[in-house]
Amino acid sequence: MNVHTYEKIWLVASLFLIVGFIATVVYGAAGAGIAMVDASGGTVDSTSLSENERFGEPGVERVGDGEYEVTVVARQFMYQPDPIRVPADSRVTFYVTSADVIHGFQVVGTNVNTMVIPGQVAKITVDFDEPAEYGIICNEYCGQGHHDMEGKLVVVPEDEYGGDDA
Amino acid sequence: MATDRELKEIGHDEFDPVGTLTLITVYFLILVGMWVLTYFVEFLGNGPTVVG
Amino acid sequence: MTSEELPGEELFLDRFPDEAQVVRASLWSAFVALGIGALAGIVQALHRVGYVRFIDSADYYTVLTLHGVLLVISFTIFFLVGLFTWAVTRSLDRPVENIRFTWAWYLTMVAGTVLAGVAILGGFVDSIPISADVLFTFYAPLQAHPLFYAGLAVFIIGTWLAGFDWFRSWWIWRSENDGRIPLQTFMVLTSMLMWYIATIGVAISVVFFLLPWSLGIIDQVNPLLTRTLFWYFGHPVVYFWLMPAYLLWYTVLPSISGGRLFSDPLARVVFVLFLILSTPVGIHHQYLDPGIAEGFKFIAMTNTMFLLLPSLLTAFTVVASMEHGARQRGGEGYLSWLGALPWRDPAFTGMALAGLMFAAGGFSGMVNAGMNINYLIHNTLWVPGHFHLTVGTAVALTFMAATYWLLPQLTRRRLYSRTIGLFQVVMWFVGMVLMSNAMHRAGLVGIPRRTAEPQYDGFAFDAGLSSVAELDAQVAIGGTLLFVSVVLFLGNLIISLLEDPMEGTVDRSLPPALSGPEDSPEVLDNLSLWVAIALLLVLLAYSLPIGAIVADGGLFGPGTESYPVVLSWLEVVT
């Protein structure tokens, strides 16, 4: 092969870029602690969610000191529950599934974002440190009312948080 | 004008793509700068983030 | 080296009249799709931002399906088959073996497009119970009419037959000639091998699951499985769009620049890398899917990052080839040689600007490839912002520019107006700079893609130092410029064809590379070896994730129903 010196330099620089990108992502996972949504949520029969132990009653549940579980059902064209209320300075695990087609679950203005696939449970854990109000949107086309599908997530100050259903 | 004025014939050995090296170096620097900005400022600064 | 050079005095049209007819038919099919797709595009751009909403928001998704399918399937692939037929015929310097067979695959592709097109257009007419408002990705359990899936299958079969046609030409050429595969034919064959491997996924998804399901033969499908099979196909298809543009950048652009390809061996290496690496990466579209373990996502990311390599190498080789042209035209210095390039030639300027936009799209693609940063941009407007730079400019603008260059040798007509041509390619560039810049920035603040009305009741997007109104204005202006650019392109072509045929000759010969194929190891031409490696990587990347998806949810899903898009629309109304 007759490869010009400059081209060899560029090849090395390109490999440096590639390895650098992978290293950054590894830092994000190992250093900054960012986890990917994965198979740990398990599967569920989306045709009988009302009989399901978890998804029969979507809502917020306190499971420990500053730890909450939020069960969310996405369906054409709404989220249950809506709004979702959790206290600040808490660790919240969302279990999200769909009652019908594929949806998205994106907390606008944050890095909380997952696909919602019927039959699969998306399990994601998020730390909410500060009180805030966020919009939740469906970011995957789910039918002709897709653009109306939104919800709300309210992180209330710890001392104002009245309880699971408030 | 785009008239084909083939002034000279340059072969492989006499051609040093120094202009290409210049452009590609600039591109490399832009890529590194934009990546750092997007990953560390836009992304890591956009919390809360999924941690588990 | 028998055939890299076509005799300058003979036009393709005169030397291969039958083939030129097929090429013209394919290109026209592409341009019809481009025109309708562009119309759908401007309707969407103005609807999304809320400037002009003359369609119902429910119909937005029919328009979006039409826009996606016509532009990324019909426009790109019809242009591809025309260009590849031209490239194989001229680089082997032999006619196709049987012109009836060539017409047969072309007509098969047309039939597939019409079937799918009818299913999509049915979505506009409520009284017809046919629709396919499922977008380009047709994720189950949203369900299209069977015609949609059948049309897609027929179209893909047409492309398989086309590939067979080119392979057959090469097999016969090889029995009569010694030496290396001519470069253009090499590019066509490696692209098609990639395509055969990639389409296995969508063929299985459509034939075994979606089509029987839409016909009521099976009750349900596993949505994660059909989605994974789609993306098995859905990433390599983007390289299938890109390969004809690469073919043009490597083999035509150097000549238009007044120079020669810098390195034939590296061009071959690049196409081999695409063949090997394009498929085992599809899971990077599913970084945020539940049901797929993080390890599988990480493997897909590593493969994707290495897939940057052939594009980065291409950037060097293609720019160096242009620089060679500039220096032969008297260009000097580190950067001032750029001024010696033929910027008044729309074919050159279109391809050069397309390449520049591809460099920018390269950056947003690197972000898309980065696994955890996907939380920031997944399904936001950033993603269509990215692919309007790649398929929407690198590919589409290169195709339009190449059409200006191909026109005389395919039709014996001169381009009606080079000035309009130049204006048109620059207009595309400016329109896309505005539109895609705004889309990327809108994505970073969380504005979603694929949404008729990205304006919500409960909250407002925070565009930081800018405002959503400013981003909307850029999308609207950019989208309008792009539409006008397509109108100018098609108008210029149509008027050209009404002109009288040219007399005399046009030199469309392509000079050989500075560093020719003799500088590269013979193993590069061993296509069976590269296919074996590509299949091995596919097995490594996909057998475990697909195994896990089927083990967890079953072949036909853990329990889902069907959602024909027509019914869901009725539910909204009632």
PDB file of C-alpha atoms in Angstrom, chain C residues 334-507:
ATOM      1  CA  TYR C 334      -2.131  26.425   2.514  1.00  0.00           C
ATOM      2  CA  LEU C 335      -5.699  27.540   1.938  1.00  0.00           C
ATOM      3  CA  SER C 336      -5.755  29.928  -1.025  1.00  0.00           C
ATOM      4  CA  TRP C 337      -5.774  26.920  -3.414  1.00  0.00           C
ATOM      5  CA  LEU C 338      -9.447  26.620  -2.501  1.00  0.00           C
ATOM      6  CA  GLY C 339     -10.031  29.672  -4.687  1.00  0.00           C
ATOM      7  CA  ALA C 340      -8.652  27.817  -7.729  1.00  0.00           C
ATOM      8  CA  LEU C 341     -11.467  25.262  -7.618  1.00  0.00           C
ATOM      9  CA  PRO C 342     -14.253  25.499 -10.228  1.00  0.00           C
ATOM     10  CA  TRP C 343     -16.831  27.160  -7.967  1.00  0.00           C
ATOM     11  CA  ARG C 344     -18.917  28.321 -10.932  1.00  0.00           C
ATOM     12  CA  ASP C 345     -19.688  24.742 -11.896  1.00  0.00           C
ATOM     13  CA  PRO C 346     -22.904  23.669 -10.116  1.00  0.00           C
ATOM     14  CA  ALA C 347     -21.812  20.026 -10.215  1.00  0.00           C
ATOM     15  CA  PHE C 348     -18.614  20.883  -8.355  1.00  0.00           C
ATOM     16  CA  THR C 349     -20.093  23.384  -5.923  1.00  0.00           C
ATOM     17  CA  GLY C 350     -23.029  21.108  -5.105  1.00  0.00           C
ATOM     18  CA  MET C 351     -20.788  18.169  -4.283  1.00  0.00           C
ATOM     19  CA  ALA C 352     -18.271  20.283  -2.369  1.00  0.00           C
ATOM     20  CA  LEU C 353     -20.960  21.909  -0.223  1.00  0.00           C
ATOM     21  CA  ALA C 354     -22.536  18.480   0.296  1.00  0.00           C
ATOM     22  CA  GLY C 355     -19.179  17.239   1.574  1.00  0.00           C
ATOM     23  CA  LEU C 356     -18.839  20.228   3.887  1.00  0.00           C
ATOM     24  CA  MET C 357     -22.280  19.573   5.365  1.00  0.00           C
ATOM     25  CA  PHE C 358     -21.346  15.927   5.791  1.00  0.00           C
ATOM     26  CA  ALA C 359     -18.426  17.031   7.947  1.00  0.00           C
ATOM     27  CA  ALA C 360     -20.878  18.921  10.178  1.00  0.00           C
ATOM     28  CA  GLY C 361     -23.297  15.970  10.166  1.00  0.00           C
ATOM     29  CA  GLY C 362     -20.328  13.829  11.139  1.00  0.00           C
ATOM     30  CA  PHE C 363     -20.149  15.687  14.416  1.00  0.00           C
ATOM     31  CA  SER C 364     -23.800  15.253  15.355  1.00  0.00           C
ATOM     32  CA  GLY C 365     -23.484  11.614  14.289  1.00  0.00           C
ATOM     33  CA  MET C 366     -20.631  11.182  16.755  1.00  0.00           C
ATOM     34  CA  VAL C 367     -22.929  12.482  19.491  1.00  0.00           C
ATOM     35  CA  ASN C 368     -25.678  10.090  18.349  1.00  0.00           C
ATOM     36  CA  ALA C 369     -23.186   7.251  18.587  1.00  0.00           C
ATOM     37  CA  GLY C 370     -22.178   8.045  22.186  1.00  0.00           C
ATOM     38  CA  MET C 371     -24.201   5.707  24.353  1.00  0.00           C
ATOM     39  CA  ASN C 372     -25.158   7.621  27.504  1.00  0.00           C
ATOM     40  CA  ILE C 373     -25.297  11.069  25.887  1.00  0.00           C
ATOM     41  CA  ASN C 374     -28.283   9.634  24.034  1.00  0.00           C
ATOM     42  CA  TYR C 375     -30.395  10.583  27.073  1.00  0.00           C
ATOM     43  CA  LEU C 376     -29.889  14.197  26.019  1.00  0.00           C
ATOM     44  CA  ILE C 377     -30.877  13.957  22.371  1.00  0.00           C
ATOM     45  CA  HIS C 378     -32.851  10.737  21.861  1.00  0.00           C
ATOM     46  CA  ASN C 379     -36.003  11.366  19.786  1.00  0.00           C
ATOM     47  CA  THR C 380     -35.497  15.108  19.959  1.00  0.00           C
ATOM     48  CA  LEU C 381     -35.319  17.350  16.922  1.00  0.00           C
ATOM     49  CA  TRP C 382     -31.537  16.949  17.096  1.00  0.00           C
ATOM     50  CA  VAL C 383     -31.878  13.586  15.318  1.00  0.00           C
ATOM     51  CA  PRO C 384     -33.684  14.795  12.171  1.00  0.00           C
ATOM     52  CA  GLY C 385     -31.338  17.799  12.336  1.00  0.00           C
ATOM     53  CA  HIS C 386     -28.508  15.284  11.988  1.00  0.00           C
ATOM     54  CA  PHE C 387     -29.912  13.238   9.149  1.00  0.00           C
ATOM     55  CA  HIS C 388     -30.952  16.257   7.140  1.00  0.00           C
ATOM     56  CA  LEU C 389     -27.223  16.994   7.002  1.00  0.00           C
ATOM     57  CA  THR C 390     -26.327  13.446   6.002  1.00  0.00           C
ATOM     58  CA  VAL C 391     -29.016  11.926   3.805  1.00  0.00           C
ATOM     59  CA  GLY C 392     -30.727  15.289   3.350  1.00  0.00           C
ATOM     60  CA  THR C 393     -27.631  17.108   2.118  1.00  0.00           C
ATOM     61  CA  ALA C 394     -24.540  14.940   1.752  1.00  0.00           C
ATOM     62  CA  VAL C 395     -26.617  12.488  -0.273  1.00  0.00           C
ATOM     63  CA  ALA C 396     -29.427  14.580  -1.781  1.00  0.00           C
ATOM     64  CA  LEU C 397     -27.281  17.554  -2.804  1.00  0.00           C
ATOM     65  CA  THR C 398     -24.604  15.271  -4.249  1.00  0.00           C
ATOM     66  CA  PHE C 399     -27.273  13.505  -6.292  1.00  0.00           C
ATOM     67  CA  MET C 400     -28.615  16.794  -7.638  1.00  0.00           C
ATOM     68  CA  ALA C 401     -25.110  18.043  -8.443  1.00  0.00           C
ATOM     69  CA  ALA C 402     -24.222  14.758 -10.119  1.00  0.00           C
ATOM     70  CA  THR C 403     -27.375  14.999 -12.212  1.00  0.00           C
ATOM     71  CA  TYR C 404     -26.059  18.221 -13.717  1.00  0.00           C
ATOM     72  CA  TRP C 405     -22.882  16.381 -14.642  1.00  0.00           C
ATOM     73  CA  LEU C 406     -24.625  13.238 -15.913  1.00  0.00           C
ATOM     74  CA  LEU C 407     -27.284  15.038 -17.926  1.00  0.00           C
ATOM     75  CA  PRO C 408     -25.387  15.457 -21.239  1.00  0.00           C
ATOM     76  CA  GLN C 409     -24.167  11.877 -21.374  1.00  0.00           C
ATOM     77  CA  LEU C 410     -27.591  10.461 -20.552  1.00  0.00           C
ATOM     78  CA  THR C 411     -29.801  12.753 -22.637  1.00  0.00           C
ATOM     79  CA  ARG C 412     -27.547  14.596 -25.095  1.00  0.00           C
ATOM     80  CA  ARG C 413     -28.971  17.798 -23.665  1.00  0.00           C
ATOM     81  CA  ARG C 414     -27.041  20.692 -22.186  1.00  0.00           C
ATOM     82  CA  LEU C 415     -28.165  21.974 -18.795  1.00  0.00           C
ATOM     83  CA  TYR C 416     -30.608  24.801 -19.531  1.00  0.00           C
ATOM     84  CA  SER C 417     -29.038  27.195 -17.047  1.00  0.00           C
ATOM     85  CA  ARG C 418     -25.815  26.710 -15.150  1.00  0.00           C
ATOM     86  CA  THR C 419     -26.551  29.918 -13.247  1.00  0.00           C
ATOM     87  CA  ILE C 420     -29.858  28.579 -11.947  1.00  0.00           C
ATOM     88  CA  GLY C 421     -28.077  25.311 -11.171  1.00  0.00           C
ATOM     89  CA  LEU C 422     -25.430  27.123  -9.151  1.00  0.00           C
ATOM     90  CA  PHE C 423     -28.040  29.243  -7.406  1.00  0.00           C
ATOM     91  CA  GLN C 424     -30.038  26.128  -6.614  1.00  0.00           C
ATOM     92  CA  VAL C 425     -27.219  24.198  -4.942  1.00  0.00           C
ATOM     93  CA  VAL C 426     -26.164  27.237  -2.900  1.00  0.00           C
ATOM     94  CA  MET C 427     -29.773  27.802  -1.900  1.00  0.00           C
ATOM     95  CA  TRP C 428     -30.007  24.214  -0.673  1.00  0.00           C
ATOM     96  CA  PHE C 429     -26.855  24.736   1.372  1.00  0.00           C
ATOM     97  CA  VAL C 430     -28.090  27.975   2.950  1.00  0.00           C
ATOM     98  CA  GLY C 431     -31.560  26.541   3.622  1.00  0.00           C
ATOM     99  CA  MET C 432     -30.103  23.495   5.293  1.00  0.00           C
ATOM    100  CA  VAL C 433     -27.645  25.497   7.379  1.00  0.00           C
ATOM    101  CA  LEU C 434     -30.583  27.439   8.828  1.00  0.00           C
ATOM    102  CA  MET C 435     -32.933  24.506   9.245  1.00  0.00           C
ATOM    103  CA  SER C 436     -30.538  21.924  10.627  1.00  0.00           C
ATOM    104  CA  ASN C 437     -28.794  24.385  12.932  1.00  0.00           C
ATOM    105  CA  ALA C 438     -32.151  25.274  14.462  1.00  0.00           C
ATOM    106  CA  MET C 439     -33.161  21.618  14.687  1.00  0.00           C
ATOM    107  CA  HIS C 440     -29.974  20.618  16.503  1.00  0.00           C
ATOM    108  CA  ARG C 441     -30.354  23.457  18.977  1.00  0.00           C
ATOM    109  CA  ALA C 442     -34.054  22.749  19.462  1.00  0.00           C
ATOM    110  CA  GLY C 443     -33.158  19.140  20.212  1.00  0.00           C
ATOM    111  CA  LEU C 444     -30.728  20.195  22.930  1.00  0.00           C
ATOM    112  CA  VAL C 445     -33.547  21.985  24.771  1.00  0.00           C
ATOM    113  CA  GLY C 446     -35.780  18.924  24.466  1.00  0.00           C
ATOM    114  CA  ILE C 447     -38.127  19.756  21.587  1.00  0.00           C
ATOM    115  CA  PRO C 448     -39.271  16.386  20.206  1.00  0.00           C
ATOM    116  CA  ARG C 449     -39.181  15.112  16.642  1.00  0.00           C
ATOM    117  CA  ARG C 450     -42.142  13.532  14.798  1.00  0.00           C
ATOM    118  CA  THR C 451     -44.712  15.815  16.396  1.00  0.00           C
ATOM    119  CA  ALA C 452     -47.392  17.840  14.626  1.00  0.00           C
ATOM    120  CA  GLU C 453     -47.654  20.457  17.355  1.00  0.00           C
ATOM    121  CA  PRO C 454     -44.601  20.666  19.586  1.00  0.00           C
ATOM    122  CA  GLN C 455     -46.370  23.263  21.726  1.00  0.00           C
ATOM    123  CA  TYR C 456     -47.617  21.981  25.070  1.00  0.00           C
ATOM    124  CA  ASP C 457     -50.135  23.150  27.630  1.00  0.00           C
ATOM    125  CA  GLY C 458     -48.362  22.377  30.867  1.00  0.00           C
ATOM    126  CA  PHE C 459     -44.901  23.844  30.302  1.00  0.00           C
ATOM    127  CA  ALA C 460     -42.729  25.783  27.849  1.00  0.00           C
ATOM    128  CA  PHE C 461     -39.356  24.860  26.391  1.00  0.00           C
ATOM    129  CA  ASP C 462     -36.464  26.918  27.728  1.00  0.00           C
ATOM    130  CA  ALA C 463     -34.258  27.837  24.774  1.00  0.00           C
ATOM    131  CA  GLY C 464     -31.614  29.472  26.965  1.00  0.00           C
ATOM    132  CA  LEU C 465     -30.003  32.514  25.415  1.00  0.00           C
ATOM    133  CA  SER C 466     -32.193  32.193  22.336  1.00  0.00           C
ATOM    134  CA  SER C 467     -35.928  31.660  21.987  1.00  0.00           C
ATOM    135  CA  VAL C 468     -38.170  28.989  20.542  1.00  0.00           C
ATOM    136  CA  ALA C 469     -39.609  31.616  18.193  1.00  0.00           C
ATOM    137  CA  GLU C 470     -36.173  32.252  16.716  1.00  0.00           C
ATOM    138  CA  LEU C 471     -35.599  28.529  16.191  1.00  0.00           C
ATOM    139  CA  ASP C 472     -39.028  28.189  14.574  1.00  0.00           C
ATOM    140  CA  ALA C 473     -38.282  31.055  12.201  1.00  0.00           C
ATOM    141  CA  GLN C 474     -35.051  29.388  11.101  1.00  0.00           C
ATOM    142  CA  VAL C 475     -36.860  26.106  10.454  1.00  0.00           C
ATOM    143  CA  ALA C 476     -39.558  27.863   8.425  1.00  0.00           C
ATOM    144  CA  ILE C 477     -37.152  29.966   6.347  1.00  0.00           C
ATOM    145  CA  GLY C 478     -34.763  27.070   5.850  1.00  0.00           C
ATOM    146  CA  GLY C 479     -37.548  24.679   4.864  1.00  0.00           C
ATOM    147  CA  THR C 480     -38.918  27.189   2.374  1.00  0.00           C
ATOM    148  CA  LEU C 481     -35.511  27.709   0.748  1.00  0.00           C
ATOM    149  CA  LEU C 482     -35.095  23.941   0.449  1.00  0.00           C
ATOM    150  CA  PHE C 483     -38.451  23.579  -1.246  1.00  0.00           C
ATOM    151  CA  VAL C 484     -37.718  26.403  -3.706  1.00  0.00           C
ATOM    152  CA  SER C 485     -34.359  24.794  -4.398  1.00  0.00           C
ATOM    153  CA  VAL C 486     -36.041  21.521  -5.395  1.00  0.00           C
ATOM    154  CA  VAL C 487     -38.467  23.395  -7.641  1.00  0.00           C
ATOM    155  CA  LEU C 488     -35.542  25.130  -9.374  1.00  0.00           C
ATOM    156  CA  PHE C 489     -33.712  21.838  -9.750  1.00  0.00           C
ATOM    157  CA  LEU C 490     -36.659  20.026 -11.317  1.00  0.00           C
ATOM    158  CA  GLY C 491     -37.609  23.024 -13.482  1.00  0.00           C
ATOM    159  CA  ASN C 492     -34.079  23.413 -14.787  1.00  0.00           C
ATOM    160  CA  LEU C 493     -33.988  19.715 -15.704  1.00  0.00           C
ATOM    161  CA  ILE C 494     -37.363  19.704 -17.422  1.00  0.00           C
ATOM    162  CA  ILE C 495     -36.546  22.782 -19.513  1.00  0.00           C
ATOM    163  CA  SER C 496     -33.185  21.227 -20.439  1.00  0.00           C
ATOM    164  CA  LEU C 497     -34.977  18.238 -21.904  1.00  0.00           C
ATOM    165  CA  LEU C 498     -37.184  20.484 -24.029  1.00  0.00           C
ATOM    166  CA  GLU C 499     -34.105  22.012 -25.675  1.00  0.00           C
ATOM    167  CA  ASP C 500     -32.623  20.687 -28.909  1.00  0.00           C
ATOM    168  CA  PRO C 501     -30.044  17.913 -28.624  1.00  0.00           C
ATOM    169  CA  MET C 502     -26.427  19.012 -28.567  1.00  0.00           C
ATOM    170  CA  GLU C 503     -24.060  18.472 -31.439  1.00  0.00           C
ATOM    171  CA  GLY C 504     -20.571  17.085 -31.053  1.00  0.00           C
ATOM    172  CA  THR C 505     -18.890  15.592 -28.050  1.00  0.00           C
ATOM    173  CA  VAL C 506     -18.713  16.093 -24.322  1.00  0.00           C
ATOM    174  CA  ASP C 507     -15.682  14.858 -22.483  1.00  0.00           C
TER     175      ASP C 507
END
